[in-house]
Amino acid sequence: MNFKVTKTDKTRIEGIDWNNLRFGVYFSDHVFISRYKDGKWDDGAIEPYGLLPFEPGLCTLHYGQTIFEGLKAFKAKSGGANIFRPDMNVKRLNRSAELVCIPTYDDERLLAGIRELVKLDSKFIPGNKGQSLYIRPVVFGSGHFLGVTAASEYHLIVMTSPVASYYAAGLNPVKIMVSTDHVRAVQGGVGAAKTAANYAASLWAGMDAHKRGFAQVLWLDGVNRKDIDEVGAMNIMFVIDNELITPSLSKGTVLAGVTRNTVLTLAKEWGMKVSERNISIDEVDDAHASGRVNEVFGTGTAAVISPVGLLEYKGKEMIFNDMKIGPVAQKFYDTITGIQTGEIEDTHKWNQHVDF
Ligand code: COI
C-alpha cells in the first residue's frame, strides 16, 4: 500500500532529552492520518505532526466519542525495528470502535500505515534497554454539533513517542491503592473499550492515590466492590500457591490486554497452572494472611511487567514478596522484552519487522 507522504521541514528531534525520556512526553515528526466523511474512510496519508483545525463545537470534546490504542516498536538486534503484536491492537481498536459507535477501520491499511510511520520516523526509536517507540492511534468524532449522537465525521491519527518506563519506579515494585469509593466500569458499560470515559472516570481516585504515595489504583467491580477488575493502565495478575490467576474478561469490565494475552500464552507453554476467573479482594486478603501469595504484578503495553509490592485495602497494607521483584515477574519481563528486541527467538511470530 502506498500512502501520500508529506514530510516536515522542521524536525522535532533536537528537542528530545534522550537521557530523561519518561513516558509520552515527546512526539516524533509525523503522523498517519485518515479522515471519515460521507460514509467512508479515505486512503490515509502521512503528514507532519502538528496543530489540527477544530472548532469549540468539536463533538468529541463534549461527549467523548473517542478511542485509542497503545503499541510499541523496538530497535531490533538484527537491525530495523520490531513492532510487537500490532495485529492484536488493531483488532482491539475495532472492537472499541463498535462499543462507542465509531466506524471500524481496515486492519491491513492501518497496519501498513503504522509500518510506514515507524520507518519514516525510525530515528526516534530509542535503543537502550526498557526504551521503545510508543505508537498511539486515536480515533475520534470530528464533526461540530451539540446533539448527543454519534458523529458523521471522524479522524484517525497515529502518533509516535520515544519512551522509557511508564512508572518512574521502572521495574521496581509499585504500591497500589485499592479503590472502594470510586469505580471505573460496570457490567453493560464500556470497561472493555479503550475509550476516554474509562480514563476520565479514573482520575479522581488516581489523584487521591498519588497524593497518598501510591502509583496507581486497583479497581473493584462496580456493583459489590469486591471482585478485582484491573488497574486502568494495566491488567493485574496474582501468583497464589504457584497458580497464575487473573480476572476473566467475561463481564466486559476489563480491557483485553495484549501483554495479558502474551503472559497467559507463555505461562501455559511453561506448564504453569493458569486461571482466568473471578478473584475477589477478600480472596487475595485471605491468601496474603496465610502466606500463600507468591507474587503480584501488572501487565500492559506501557507498563510491560510491573511488580506490585504493596496493596492497600481499607487502610490495611498487604506486602508481597518483601517489596521485591519476584522470579515469575522477572522471567516474564526478560522473555517478553527479549522477544521484542529479537534477543529471544520469536516462535509465535509476534513481531512485525520493519527494515530501514
Ligand atoms: C498502554 O499500555 O498502552 C496504555 O494505553 C495504558 C495507559 C498509558 C493509558
Tab-separated table of N, CA and C in Angstrom, residues 205-306:
chain	number	residue	atom	x	y	z
A	205	ALA	N	-9.777	9.152	41.724
A	205	ALA	CA	-9.131	8.180	42.613
A	205	ALA	C	-7.622	8.140	42.360
A	206	GLY	N	-7.231	8.334	41.089
A	206	GLY	CA	-5.803	8.325	40.750
A	206	GLY	C	-5.064	9.466	41.429
A	207	MET	N	-5.672	10.650	41.448
A	207	MET	CA	-5.035	11.812	42.106
A	207	MET	C	-4.942	11.568	43.600
A	208	ASP	N	-6.008	11.014	44.145
A	208	ASP	CA	-6.043	10.709	45.576
A	208	ASP	C	-4.906	9.724	45.905
A	209	ALA	N	-4.783	8.701	45.051
A	209	ALA	CA	-3.744	7.688	45.273
A	209	ALA	C	-2.355	8.331	45.218
A	210	HIS	N	-2.121	9.177	44.223
A	210	HIS	CA	-0.802	9.824	44.088
A	210	HIS	C	-0.478	10.660	45.311
A	211	LYS	N	-1.481	11.423	45.778
A	211	LYS	CA	-1.258	12.278	46.957
A	211	LYS	C	-0.842	11.440	48.141
A	212	ARG	N	-1.361	10.213	48.202
A	212	ARG	CA	-1.075	9.348	49.350
A	212	ARG	C	0.120	8.427	49.104
A	213	GLY	N	0.844	8.659	48.003
A	213	GLY	CA	2.095	7.927	47.777
A	213	GLY	C	1.944	6.622	47.006
A	214	PHE	N	0.781	6.418	46.381
A	214	PHE	CA	0.587	5.205	45.581
A	214	PHE	C	0.771	5.531	44.091
A	215	ALA	N	1.244	4.532	43.336
A	215	ALA	CA	1.487	4.752	41.903
A	215	ALA	C	0.184	4.707	41.116
A	216	GLN	N	-0.751	3.872	41.551
A	216	GLN	CA	-1.957	3.613	40.761
A	216	GLN	C	-3.094	3.150	41.660
A	217	VAL	N	-4.231	2.890	41.003
A	217	VAL	CA	-5.429	2.426	41.710
A	217	VAL	C	-5.783	1.031	41.183
A	218	LEU	N	-6.164	0.136	42.080
A	218	LEU	CA	-6.727	-1.147	41.637
A	218	LEU	C	-8.243	-1.043	41.749
A	219	TRP	N	-8.923	-1.326	40.635
A	219	TRP	CA	-10.375	-1.161	40.590
A	219	TRP	C	-11.089	-2.458	40.920
A	220	LEU	N	-12.144	-2.313	41.726
A	220	LEU	CA	-13.013	-3.451	42.033
A	220	LEU	C	-14.280	-3.330	41.181
A	221	ASP	N	-15.059	-4.395	41.127
A	221	ASP	CA	-16.273	-4.364	40.303
A	221	ASP	C	-17.205	-3.241	40.759
A	222	GLY	N	-17.947	-2.699	39.810
A	222	GLY	CA	-18.727	-1.504	40.071
A	222	GLY	C	-19.970	-1.710	40.917
A	223	VAL	N	-20.352	-2.936	41.215
A	223	VAL	CA	-21.597	-3.161	41.959
A	223	VAL	C	-21.308	-3.518	43.423
A	224	ASN	N	-20.652	-4.634	43.632
A	224	ASN	CA	-20.397	-5.069	45.016
A	224	ASN	C	-19.067	-4.575	45.572
A	225	ARG	N	-18.219	-4.064	44.685
A	225	ARG	CA	-16.883	-3.573	45.071
A	225	ARG	C	-16.106	-4.648	45.810
A	226	LYS	N	-16.075	-5.815	45.201
A	226	LYS	CA	-15.396	-6.981	45.777
A	226	LYS	C	-14.483	-7.662	44.761
A	227	ASP	N	-15.051	-7.928	43.563
A	227	ASP	CA	-14.249	-8.642	42.560
A	227	ASP	C	-13.240	-7.700	41.917
A	228	ILE	N	-12.032	-8.212	41.704
A	228	ILE	CA	-10.972	-7.374	41.148
A	228	ILE	C	-11.151	-7.257	39.633
A	229	ASP	N	-11.040	-6.029	39.130
A	229	ASP	CA	-11.125	-5.795	37.676
A	229	ASP	C	-9.721	-5.604	37.097
A	230	GLU	N	-9.176	-4.423	37.230
A	230	GLU	CA	-7.860	-4.124	36.633
A	230	GLU	C	-7.322	-2.838	37.241
A	231	VAL	N	-6.135	-2.427	36.779
A	231	VAL	CA	-5.523	-1.227	37.353
A	231	VAL	C	-5.817	0.031	36.523
A	232	GLY	N	-6.262	-0.134	35.302
A	232	GLY	CA	-6.531	1.056	34.473
A	232	GLY	C	-5.429	1.219	33.450
A	233	ALA	N	-4.184	1.329	33.918
A	233	ALA	CA	-3.064	1.389	32.958
A	233	ALA	C	-2.477	-0.001	32.737
A	234	MET	N	-3.023	-1.002	33.426
A	234	MET	CA	-2.532	-2.378	33.222
A	234	MET	C	-3.518	-3.394	33.800
A	235	ASN	N	-3.434	-4.622	33.304
A	235	ASN	CA	-4.172	-5.750	33.900
A	235	ASN	C	-3.397	-6.241	35.118
A	236	ILE	N	-4.059	-7.021	35.950
A	236	ILE	CA	-3.408	-7.472	37.194
A	236	ILE	C	-3.344	-8.996	37.235
A	237	MET	N	-2.226	-9.502	37.753
A	237	MET	CA	-2.009	-10.957	37.851
A	237	MET	C	-1.559	-11.289	39.273
A	238	PHE	N	-2.061	-12.392	39.782
A	238	PHE	CA	-1.662	-12.879	41.115
A	238	PHE	C	-1.045	-14.254	40.951
A	239	VAL	N	0.037	-14.506	41.673
A	239	VAL	CA	0.561	-15.868	41.742
A	239	VAL	C	0.284	-16.340	43.169
A	240	ILE	N	-0.698	-17.244	43.286
A	240	ILE	CA	-1.116	-17.737	44.607
A	240	ILE	C	-0.919	-19.246	44.603
A	241	ASP	N	-0.198	-19.759	45.578
A	241	ASP	CA	0.137	-21.196	45.587
A	241	ASP	C	0.679	-21.625	44.221
A	242	ASN	N	1.507	-20.781	43.645
A	242	ASN	CA	2.157	-21.033	42.335
A	242	ASN	C	1.187	-21.130	41.153
A	243	GLU	N	-0.052	-20.701	41.355
A	243	GLU	CA	-1.007	-20.660	40.248
A	243	GLU	C	-1.143	-19.207	39.778
A	244	LEU	N	-1.100	-18.998	38.470
A	244	LEU	CA	-1.244	-17.641	37.927
A	244	LEU	C	-2.729	-17.351	37.727
A	245	ILE	N	-3.217	-16.344	38.455
A	245	ILE	CA	-4.655	-16.034	38.412
A	245	ILE	C	-4.842	-14.589	37.937
A	246	THR	N	-5.760	-14.393	36.996
A	246	THR	CA	-6.081	-13.027	36.555
A	246	THR	C	-7.589	-12.932	36.325
A	247	PRO	N	-8.193	-11.774	36.602
A	247	PRO	CA	-9.643	-11.640	36.381
A	247	PRO	C	-10.017	-11.982	34.938
A	248	SER	N	-11.128	-12.672	34.774
A	248	SER	CA	-11.551	-13.057	33.425
A	248	SER	C	-12.145	-11.836	32.710
A	249	LEU	N	-12.269	-11.952	31.393
A	249	LEU	CA	-12.779	-10.833	30.585
A	249	LEU	C	-14.289	-10.911	30.411
A	250	SER	N	-14.905	-11.961	30.995
A	250	SER	CA	-16.279	-12.298	30.620
A	250	SER	C	-17.308	-11.225	31.001
A	251	LYS	N	-17.014	-10.402	32.008
A	251	LYS	CA	-18.013	-9.410	32.422
A	251	LYS	C	-17.987	-8.137	31.574
A	252	GLY	N	-16.955	-8.023	30.734
A	252	GLY	CA	-16.863	-6.838	29.869
A	252	GLY	C	-16.423	-5.590	30.614
A	253	THR	N	-15.824	-5.752	31.791
A	253	THR	CA	-15.390	-4.578	32.563
A	253	THR	C	-13.866	-4.452	32.596
A	254	VAL	N	-13.193	-5.378	31.921
A	254	VAL	CA	-11.720	-5.415	31.955
A	254	VAL	C	-11.220	-5.318	30.517
A	255	LEU	N	-10.154	-4.555	30.321
A	255	LEU	CA	-9.577	-4.448	28.974
A	255	LEU	C	-8.831	-5.732	28.613
A	256	ALA	N	-9.028	-6.181	27.374
A	256	ALA	CA	-8.342	-7.401	26.907
A	256	ALA	C	-6.910	-7.042	26.529
A	257	GLY	N	-6.027	-7.029	27.516
A	257	GLY	CA	-4.657	-6.559	27.320
A	257	GLY	C	-3.851	-7.473	26.403
A	258	VAL	N	-3.021	-6.857	25.566
A	258	VAL	CA	-2.158	-7.637	24.674
A	258	VAL	C	-1.048	-8.299	25.503
A	259	THR	N	-0.487	-7.571	26.465
A	259	THR	CA	0.546	-8.168	27.319
A	259	THR	C	-0.081	-9.238	28.214
A	260	ARG	N	-1.314	-9.003	28.649
A	260	ARG	CA	-2.054	-10.026	29.411
A	260	ARG	C	-2.109	-11.321	28.609
A	261	ASN	N	-2.498	-11.215	27.344
A	261	ASN	CA	-2.600	-12.394	26.483
A	261	ASN	C	-1.220	-13.038	26.279
A	262	THR	N	-0.189	-12.206	26.136
A	262	THR	CA	1.181	-12.715	25.941
A	262	THR	C	1.624	-13.508	27.165
A	263	VAL	N	1.369	-12.946	28.345
A	263	VAL	CA	1.762	-13.610	29.596
A	263	VAL	C	1.010	-14.937	29.760
A	264	LEU	N	-0.291	-14.925	29.501
A	264	LEU	CA	-1.075	-16.163	29.675
A	264	LEU	C	-0.604	-17.230	28.693
A	265	THR	N	-0.291	-16.815	27.464
A	265	THR	CA	0.193	-17.774	26.456
A	265	THR	C	1.518	-18.393	26.904
A	266	LEU	N	2.443	-17.544	27.345
A	266	LEU	CA	3.758	-18.057	27.773
A	266	LEU	C	3.609	-18.945	29.004
A	267	ALA	N	2.784	-18.504	29.962
A	267	ALA	CA	2.628	-19.270	31.214
A	267	ALA	C	2.127	-20.684	30.923
A	268	LYS	N	1.161	-20.781	30.017
A	268	LYS	CA	0.618	-22.111	29.675
A	268	LYS	C	1.718	-22.948	29.037
A	269	GLU	N	2.489	-22.342	28.151
A	269	GLU	CA	3.586	-23.085	27.499
A	269	GLU	C	4.635	-23.537	28.501
A	270	TRP	N	4.841	-22.738	29.538
A	270	TRP	CA	5.841	-23.091	30.556
A	270	TRP	C	5.307	-24.115	31.561
A	271	GLY	N	4.062	-24.506	31.380
A	271	GLY	CA	3.492	-25.526	32.265
A	271	GLY	C	2.956	-24.989	33.573
A	272	MET	N	2.771	-23.657	33.657
A	272	MET	CA	2.203	-23.100	34.897
A	272	MET	C	0.705	-23.386	34.928
A	273	LYS	N	0.168	-23.490	36.114
A	273	LYS	CA	-1.287	-23.571	36.240
A	273	LYS	C	-1.830	-22.149	36.054
A	274	VAL	N	-2.769	-21.976	35.133
A	274	VAL	CA	-3.257	-20.631	34.793
A	274	VAL	C	-4.775	-20.587	34.937
A	275	SER	N	-5.292	-19.566	35.619
A	275	SER	CA	-6.750	-19.414	35.725
A	275	SER	C	-7.172	-17.999	35.374
A	276	GLU	N	-8.129	-17.903	34.455
A	276	GLU	CA	-8.803	-16.622	34.203
A	276	GLU	C	-10.166	-16.775	34.849
A	277	ARG	N	-10.361	-16.109	35.953
A	277	ARG	CA	-11.606	-16.308	36.702
A	277	ARG	C	-11.870	-15.106	37.602
A	278	ASN	N	-13.016	-15.101	38.237
A	278	ASN	CA	-13.311	-14.095	39.260
A	278	ASN	C	-12.341	-14.251	40.412
A	279	ILE	N	-11.760	-13.153	40.853
A	279	ILE	CA	-10.962	-13.225	42.078
A	279	ILE	C	-11.312	-11.989	42.897
A	280	SER	N	-11.719	-12.197	44.140
A	280	SER	CA	-12.156	-11.060	44.958
A	280	SER	C	-10.993	-10.544	45.793
A	281	ILE	N	-11.135	-9.322	46.243
A	281	ILE	CA	-10.098	-8.734	47.097
A	281	ILE	C	-10.031	-9.502	48.434
A	282	ASP	N	-11.165	-10.061	48.860
A	282	ASP	CA	-11.153	-10.858	50.100
A	282	ASP	C	-10.321	-12.130	49.925
A	283	GLU	N	-10.413	-12.737	48.744
A	283	GLU	CA	-9.614	-13.943	48.490
A	283	GLU	C	-8.112	-13.609	48.544
A	284	VAL	N	-7.753	-12.450	47.969
A	284	VAL	CA	-6.333	-12.043	47.999
A	284	VAL	C	-5.916	-11.766	49.441
A	285	ASP	N	-6.784	-11.097	50.186
A	285	ASP	CA	-6.505	-10.777	51.593
A	285	ASP	C	-6.288	-12.071	52.404
A	286	ASP	N	-7.164	-13.039	52.207
A	286	ASP	CA	-7.037	-14.326	52.924
A	286	ASP	C	-5.746	-15.039	52.534
A	287	ALA	N	-5.479	-15.069	51.212
A	287	ALA	CA	-4.279	-15.767	50.735
A	287	ALA	C	-3.024	-15.078	51.272
A	288	HIS	N	-3.091	-13.737	51.336
A	288	HIS	CA	-1.948	-12.985	51.864
A	288	HIS	C	-1.758	-13.295	53.348
A	289	ALA	N	-2.883	-13.312	54.080
A	289	ALA	CA	-2.808	-13.566	55.534
A	289	ALA	C	-2.221	-14.951	55.821
A	290	SER	N	-2.492	-15.899	54.938
A	290	SER	CA	-1.958	-17.243	55.191
A	290	SER	C	-0.657	-17.499	54.412
A	291	GLY	N	-0.053	-16.417	53.910
A	291	GLY	CA	1.282	-16.522	53.296
A	291	GLY	C	1.313	-17.288	51.989
A	292	ARG	N	0.171	-17.298	51.265
A	292	ARG	CA	0.126	-18.094	50.026
A	292	ARG	C	0.295	-17.266	48.745
A	293	VAL	N	0.413	-15.929	48.908
A	293	VAL	CA	0.602	-15.107	47.698
A	293	VAL	C	2.099	-15.057	47.375
A	294	ASN	N	2.483	-15.650	46.260
A	294	ASN	CA	3.898	-15.638	45.883
A	294	ASN	C	4.290	-14.280	45.301
A	295	GLU	N	3.455	-13.780	44.372
A	295	GLU	CA	3.786	-12.518	43.690
A	295	GLU	C	2.519	-11.867	43.154
A	296	VAL	N	2.596	-10.557	42.967
A	296	VAL	CA	1.534	-9.827	42.273
A	296	VAL	C	2.233	-8.924	41.255
A	297	PHE	N	1.692	-8.850	40.045
A	297	PHE	CA	2.280	-7.919	39.076
A	297	PHE	C	1.232	-7.482	38.060
A	298	GLY	N	1.498	-6.320	37.447
A	298	GLY	CA	0.615	-5.806	36.405
A	298	GLY	C	1.224	-6.068	35.043
A	299	THR	N	0.359	-6.094	34.019
A	299	THR	CA	0.836	-6.290	32.646
A	299	THR	C	0.189	-5.239	31.759
A	300	GLY	N	0.976	-4.638	30.878
A	300	GLY	CA	0.420	-3.648	29.962
A	300	GLY	C	1.457	-3.265	28.925
A	301	THR	N	1.016	-2.671	27.836
A	301	THR	CA	1.992	-2.268	26.819
A	301	THR	C	2.911	-1.202	27.388
A	302	ALA	N	2.333	-0.185	27.999
A	302	ALA	CA	3.158	0.878	28.569
A	302	ALA	C	3.923	0.357	29.783
A	303	ALA	N	3.245	-0.363	30.644
A	303	ALA	CA	3.847	-0.812	31.906
A	303	ALA	C	4.721	-2.056	31.737
A	304	VAL	N	4.600	-2.772	30.658
A	304	VAL	CA	5.262	-4.063	30.386
A	304	VAL	C	4.890	-5.048	31.508
A	305	ILE	N	5.849	-5.351	32.401
A	305	ILE	CA	5.544	-6.150	33.589
A	305	ILE	C	5.896	-5.252	34.762
A	306	SER	N	4.947	-5.000	35.629
A	306	SER	CA	5.210	-4.089	36.735
A	306	SER	C	4.876	-4.782	38.061
